[in-house]
Amino acid sequence: MSDTTQYFLEQSRLPRQWYNIMADFPEPMAPVLHPGTHQPVAPSDLAPLFPDTLIAQEMTAERYVEIPAAVLDIYKMWRPSPLIRARRLEKALDTPARIYFKYEGVSPAGSHKPNTAVAQAYYNAEAGTRRLTTETGAGQWGSSLAFAGSLFGLEVQVFQVKVSYQQKPYRQALMRTYGAECIPSPSNLTNAGRAILAENPDHPGSLGIAISEAVELAAQADDTKYALGSVLNHVMLHQSIIGQEALLQMEMAGDDPDILIGCTGGGSNFAGLVFPFLGEQLRGGRGRRILAVEPAACPTLTQGRFAYDFGDTAHLTPLTKMHTLGSSFTPPGFHAGGLRYHGMGPQVSHALQLGLIEARAYAQTGCFEAAVQFARHEGIVPAPECSHAVKAAIDEALRCKEEGQGQTILFNLSGHGHFDMQAYIDFFDGKLEDREYDAAAAEVALAQLPQLG
Amino acid sequence: MSDTTQYFLEQSRLPRQWYNIMADFPEPMAPVLHPGTHQPVAPSDLAPLFPDTLIAQEMTAERYVEIPAAVLDIYKMWRPSPLIRARRLEKALDTPARIYFKYEGVSPAGSHKPNTAVAQAYYNAEAGTRRLTTETGAGQWGSSLAFAGSLFGLEVQVFQVKVSYQQKPYRQALMRTYGAECIPSPSNLTNAGRAILAENPDHPGSLGIAISEAVELAAQADDTKYALGSVLNHVMLHQSIIGQEALLQMEMAGDDPDILIGCTGGGSNFAGLVFPFLGEQLRGGRGRRILAVEPAACPTLTQGRFAYDFGDTAHLTPLTKMHTLGSSFTPPGFHAGGLRYHGMGPQVSHALQLGLIEARAYAQTGCFEAAVQFARHEGIVPAPECSHAVKAAIDEALRCKEEGQGQTILFNLSGHGHFDMQAYIDFFDGKLEDREYDAAAAEVALAQLPQLG
């Protein structure tokens, strides 16, 4: 039997619609609230930040949304992405489980992020936007928007969390290669950044702060809009291409996942893979275990509160109901920069609240052990974020072995670690520490949650 | 019309044979000579370094060689590699030329090198080898052999040219992730290394020196063999999978290249793409222009002498007739580390000598300009080595524009630059210098060519 099984989906079978979980949730989500009035936002409230088309997608309850031809055309630069059965890893683990992964690292920027970056750049270009501002953690999102911007002739300005900016110089180089500007955050370019620096000039930054900076600049100029790489409904919508393809590819494999796994920061790679499968279940299909894996040092889903909160530190965004550690919570500087976010995508939070998914938290050292094991058998070096999903997949496969169960596991390997090798160097040199969750700091941050009437 | 055209070749159509140009050369190549006796080598002379199967492949004149099932199975982790039409680049250049590229960066190690690394690791594992030693420049080859070794349970020891070792720390991290050991060369582990360091403790290293170190260690131990990432006939053979696929993919595209382009260091990515096409021509097919592109600072094909020379600095290897700048020539430390070799694959040299191919040399700054232009339109960041091929493809497309000719160009984009981003940073910061070819140093080195009877 072949040790390599890659399920190639022909480009002619590339899905032409995004899937929207909103259509199938058994209970509606809590509305998004205006930060001033605490009333549900109207589309016009979001107009300073996003073009109308994206606002409509943020709010739509349609089950399927057509992917524009120009976006499909760019998707075809790397999509369909491969679905691979990890037979060598299965053998090494001596598990009766079947382990599959969907590999999103084949995109030009190296992760799943271009799935939404291209869509957002397209709709903005259509609407006449000249410049996009955004935040980035590890840099996966920033480089993806830079890539997308270069294709549509948009200027892109990226605020990168300072600790990641310092850890990952090659990511900035990638953004520059695509023609974007990359600024360490907090910066002196915005009121939000200056306020943080005044208190602490050495602040390591956080996604919440970087979002404030990007939003502030976008709100100031008519020709400038803001783009977010996760969290929002329209981002989850665009990422559904991952799961839409995986449904077809699992069918090609003649198999069906019992367990779906993704790592969660804002939730978009997780939602991208699992929501199309969850939708099937909610429409009467079979039930599956769905597992969100997060870092122990920033355990939004496993330790956070389900409450209305701001998406950013300076409180410029609308209020969304989500699992949060408080918008002023700054997680320690561990290596999975893309998972260092105080909140969670409201759709993912809603799914957890409804008991449709499970959540689990892992410390980083064990994740890197799993990632190295994976690389030595499957060849691909996972991004530190994805190492959380790899660890969970291996743990579930070992549980199957213990229980003598031949279950099918599918996880999202949402990006490669080529730009994160310093993390691997630290791991090999024994310099990687497991960072503690600062529960006391989260308590302080949670005490500042907005008080709603 | 779609701007994205990727020619997917189904895995069921993956070629099952490597192609050997030896069968079709109109004149035989000069024999390989023993370094001591200057007589043609016998297979047994090479036995300390290579397993019998690879020695047989080095010498065979069979046109096609079966790819072992285990190697094919690993190829399927990333092969067939995509053939992509660069329509966005064509539009930006406003050229009537059609530009295609074969993209080898989809392999786990990020370049074409695993095509031969996997084959060499397989044959060594079959023959009972426990450990492989090798050299690497930029690190593409070292990380590829590390990857292949991890799949076959072989220890891998990599001597990396010191200037590249220092420029590219993430490459070492990749080799360590795959479980290999990476040593900066010249090192104190070998007589060859110690002799160089005694003369110059700050020697930047060269591929010739690193080869000497790896060969020396392999020759000392029965369970240790040597693996070379380019130059040799069996490496060119394994790389032919690239061109074998491209022949099928160009057929799918309903097009046929007028010009084939590859960058050349030792010649393996170039040969891998072009030899299957050249073979067709030599068997009576249509003629095509075939263009080898090398760095102006190490211009082996355009400025070197066609003569018998050693493959390494310490004169441990057999003598091969090739284009050479002299085995003691140390090129300056420019960024395309994989192209810093004093010699050239004998098959590529033979092809140039017979007038079957052309050669051209470029300075690095222009190559990086071309690479950035390519990345902004096609999304992929080329390795510094491949930027030479990109530049040539763009120049040819501009020539077509000037001449009003709609020619078809196919080049090999043999790897991505994710581990070479310092080169891009230097380029953007204006710190990249064009290094001069040191003709006087080459004269000195060429004066030391072995005197044959």
PDB file of N, CA, C and O in Angstrom, chain A residues 169-194:
ATOM      1  N   PRO A 169      11.876  38.928  11.531  1.00  0.00           N
ATOM      2  CA  PRO A 169      12.231  39.946  10.528  1.00  0.00           C
ATOM      3  C   PRO A 169      11.921  39.520   9.087  1.00  0.00           C
ATOM      4  O   PRO A 169      11.677  40.367   8.242  1.00  0.00           O
ATOM      5  N   TYR A 170      11.928  38.219   8.835  1.00  0.00           N
ATOM      6  CA  TYR A 170      11.709  37.769   7.459  1.00  0.00           C
ATOM      7  C   TYR A 170      10.260  37.990   7.024  1.00  0.00           C
ATOM      8  O   TYR A 170       9.972  38.099   5.836  1.00  0.00           O
ATOM      9  N   ARG A 171       9.349  38.015   7.990  1.00  0.00           N
ATOM     10  CA  ARG A 171       7.954  38.307   7.640  1.00  0.00           C
ATOM     11  C   ARG A 171       7.818  39.726   7.106  1.00  0.00           C
ATOM     12  O   ARG A 171       7.083  39.986   6.163  1.00  0.00           O
ATOM     13  N   GLN A 172       8.528  40.663   7.767  1.00  0.00           N
ATOM     14  CA  GLN A 172       8.487  42.047   7.268  1.00  0.00           C
ATOM     15  C   GLN A 172       9.060  42.095   5.859  1.00  0.00           C
ATOM     16  O   GLN A 172       8.559  42.817   4.992  1.00  0.00           O
ATOM     17  N   ALA A 173      10.138  41.341   5.661  1.00  0.00           N
ATOM     18  CA  ALA A 173      10.755  41.336   4.327  1.00  0.00           C
ATOM     19  C   ALA A 173       9.756  40.829   3.294  1.00  0.00           C
ATOM     20  O   ALA A 173       9.697  41.349   2.174  1.00  0.00           O
ATOM     21  N   LEU A 174       8.967  39.847   3.680  1.00  0.00           N
ATOM     22  CA  LEU A 174       7.956  39.318   2.754  1.00  0.00           C
ATOM     23  C   LEU A 174       6.918  40.393   2.429  1.00  0.00           C
ATOM     24  O   LEU A 174       6.543  40.592   1.275  1.00  0.00           O
ATOM     25  N   MET A 175       6.464  41.111   3.473  1.00  0.00           N
ATOM     26  CA  MET A 175       5.487  42.181   3.232  1.00  0.00           C
ATOM     27  C   MET A 175       6.073  43.261   2.321  1.00  0.00           C
ATOM     28  O   MET A 175       5.395  43.770   1.427  1.00  0.00           O
ATOM     29  N   ARG A 176       7.348  43.594   2.544  1.00  0.00           N
ATOM     30  CA  ARG A 176       7.998  44.593   1.683  1.00  0.00           C
ATOM     31  C   ARG A 176       8.114  44.072   0.251  1.00  0.00           C
ATOM     32  O   ARG A 176       7.968  44.836  -0.709  1.00  0.00           O
ATOM     33  N   THR A 177       8.401  42.801   0.116  1.00  0.00           N
ATOM     34  CA  THR A 177       8.509  42.221  -1.224  1.00  0.00           C
ATOM     35  C   THR A 177       7.200  42.398  -1.984  1.00  0.00           C
ATOM     36  O   THR A 177       7.193  42.693  -3.177  1.00  0.00           O
ATOM     37  N   TYR A 178       6.093  42.270  -1.274  1.00  0.00           N
ATOM     38  CA  TYR A 178       4.782  42.475  -1.910  1.00  0.00           C
ATOM     39  C   TYR A 178       4.416  43.960  -1.981  1.00  0.00           C
ATOM     40  O   TYR A 178       3.313  44.302  -2.403  1.00  0.00           O
ATOM     41  N   GLY A 179       5.307  44.831  -1.498  1.00  0.00           N
ATOM     42  CA  GLY A 179       5.079  46.261  -1.655  1.00  0.00           C
ATOM     43  C   GLY A 179       4.360  46.932  -0.504  1.00  0.00           C
ATOM     44  O   GLY A 179       3.996  48.110  -0.604  1.00  0.00           O
ATOM     45  N   ALA A 180       4.142  46.227   0.604  1.00  0.00           N
ATOM     46  CA  ALA A 180       3.431  46.809   1.744  1.00  0.00           C
ATOM     47  C   ALA A 180       4.400  47.466   2.728  1.00  0.00           C
ATOM     48  O   ALA A 180       5.597  47.221   2.704  1.00  0.00           O
ATOM     49  N   GLU A 181       3.816  48.302   3.596  1.00  0.00           N
ATOM     50  CA  GLU A 181       4.583  48.941   4.662  1.00  0.00           C
ATOM     51  C   GLU A 181       4.252  48.225   5.971  1.00  0.00           C
ATOM     52  O   GLU A 181       3.087  47.969   6.269  1.00  0.00           O
ATOM     53  N   CYS A 182       5.270  47.930   6.763  1.00  0.00           N
ATOM     54  CA  CYS A 182       5.056  47.198   8.013  1.00  0.00           C
ATOM     55  C   CYS A 182       5.600  48.024   9.182  1.00  0.00           C
ATOM     56  O   CYS A 182       6.758  48.441   9.162  1.00  0.00           O
ATOM     57  N   ILE A 183       4.736  48.267  10.184  1.00  0.00           N
ATOM     58  CA  ILE A 183       5.061  49.167  11.291  1.00  0.00           C
ATOM     59  C   ILE A 183       4.916  48.411  12.614  1.00  0.00           C
ATOM     60  O   ILE A 183       3.874  47.808  12.859  1.00  0.00           O
ATOM     61  N   PRO A 184       5.949  48.439  13.479  1.00  0.00           N
ATOM     62  CA  PRO A 184       5.792  47.762  14.774  1.00  0.00           C
ATOM     63  C   PRO A 184       4.775  48.502  15.641  1.00  0.00           C
ATOM     64  O   PRO A 184       4.766  49.736  15.676  1.00  0.00           O
ATOM     65  N   SER A 185       3.907  47.731  16.297  1.00  0.00           N
ATOM     66  CA  SER A 185       2.837  48.309  17.119  1.00  0.00           C
ATOM     67  C   SER A 185       3.011  47.888  18.569  1.00  0.00           C
ATOM     68  O   SER A 185       3.293  46.719  18.830  1.00  0.00           O
ATOM     69  N   PRO A 186       2.838  48.786  19.564  1.00  0.00           N
ATOM     70  CA  PRO A 186       2.339  50.148  19.426  1.00  0.00           C
ATOM     71  C   PRO A 186       3.334  51.088  18.751  1.00  0.00           C
ATOM     72  O   PRO A 186       4.527  50.969  18.946  1.00  0.00           O
ATOM     73  N   SER A 187       2.762  52.037  17.957  1.00  0.00           N
ATOM     74  CA  SER A 187       3.577  52.982  17.219  1.00  0.00           C
ATOM     75  C   SER A 187       3.217  54.404  17.618  1.00  0.00           C
ATOM     76  O   SER A 187       2.225  54.639  18.314  1.00  0.00           O
ATOM     77  N   ASN A 188       3.997  55.345  17.117  1.00  0.00           N
ATOM     78  CA  ASN A 188       3.697  56.762  17.349  1.00  0.00           C
ATOM     79  C   ASN A 188       2.809  57.364  16.266  1.00  0.00           C
ATOM     80  O   ASN A 188       2.563  58.568  16.264  1.00  0.00           O
ATOM     81  N   LEU A 189       2.310  56.521  15.352  1.00  0.00           N
ATOM     82  CA  LEU A 189       1.505  57.032  14.245  1.00  0.00           C
ATOM     83  C   LEU A 189       0.056  57.302  14.618  1.00  0.00           C
ATOM     84  O   LEU A 189      -0.674  57.941  13.858  1.00  0.00           O
ATOM     85  N   THR A 190      -0.385  56.770  15.768  1.00  0.00           N
ATOM     86  CA  THR A 190      -1.804  56.868  16.129  1.00  0.00           C
ATOM     87  C   THR A 190      -1.959  57.312  17.583  1.00  0.00           C
ATOM     88  O   THR A 190      -1.049  57.145  18.407  1.00  0.00           O
ATOM     89  N   ASN A 191      -3.134  57.841  17.893  1.00  0.00           N
ATOM     90  CA  ASN A 191      -3.444  58.173  19.287  1.00  0.00           C
ATOM     91  C   ASN A 191      -3.410  56.922  20.154  1.00  0.00           C
ATOM     92  O   ASN A 191      -2.899  56.938  21.275  1.00  0.00           O
ATOM     93  N   ALA A 192      -3.995  55.839  19.628  1.00  0.00           N
ATOM     94  CA  ALA A 192      -4.034  54.591  20.384  1.00  0.00           C
ATOM     95  C   ALA A 192      -2.629  54.117  20.729  1.00  0.00           C
ATOM     96  O   ALA A 192      -2.342  53.744  21.878  1.00  0.00           O
ATOM     97  N   GLY A 193      -1.744  54.158  19.763  1.00  0.00           N
ATOM     98  CA  GLY A 193      -0.367  53.707  19.982  1.00  0.00           C
ATOM     99  C   GLY A 193       0.378  54.617  20.937  1.00  0.00           C
ATOM    100  O   GLY A 193       1.060  54.160  21.856  1.00  0.00           O
ATOM    101  N   ARG A 194       0.221  55.933  20.735  1.00  0.00           N
ATOM    102  CA  ARG A 194       0.926  56.889  21.595  1.00  0.00           C
ATOM    103  C   ARG A 194       0.495  56.752  23.058  1.00  0.00           C
ATOM    104  O   ARG A 194       1.320  56.863  23.974  1.00  0.00           O
TER     105      ARG A 194
END
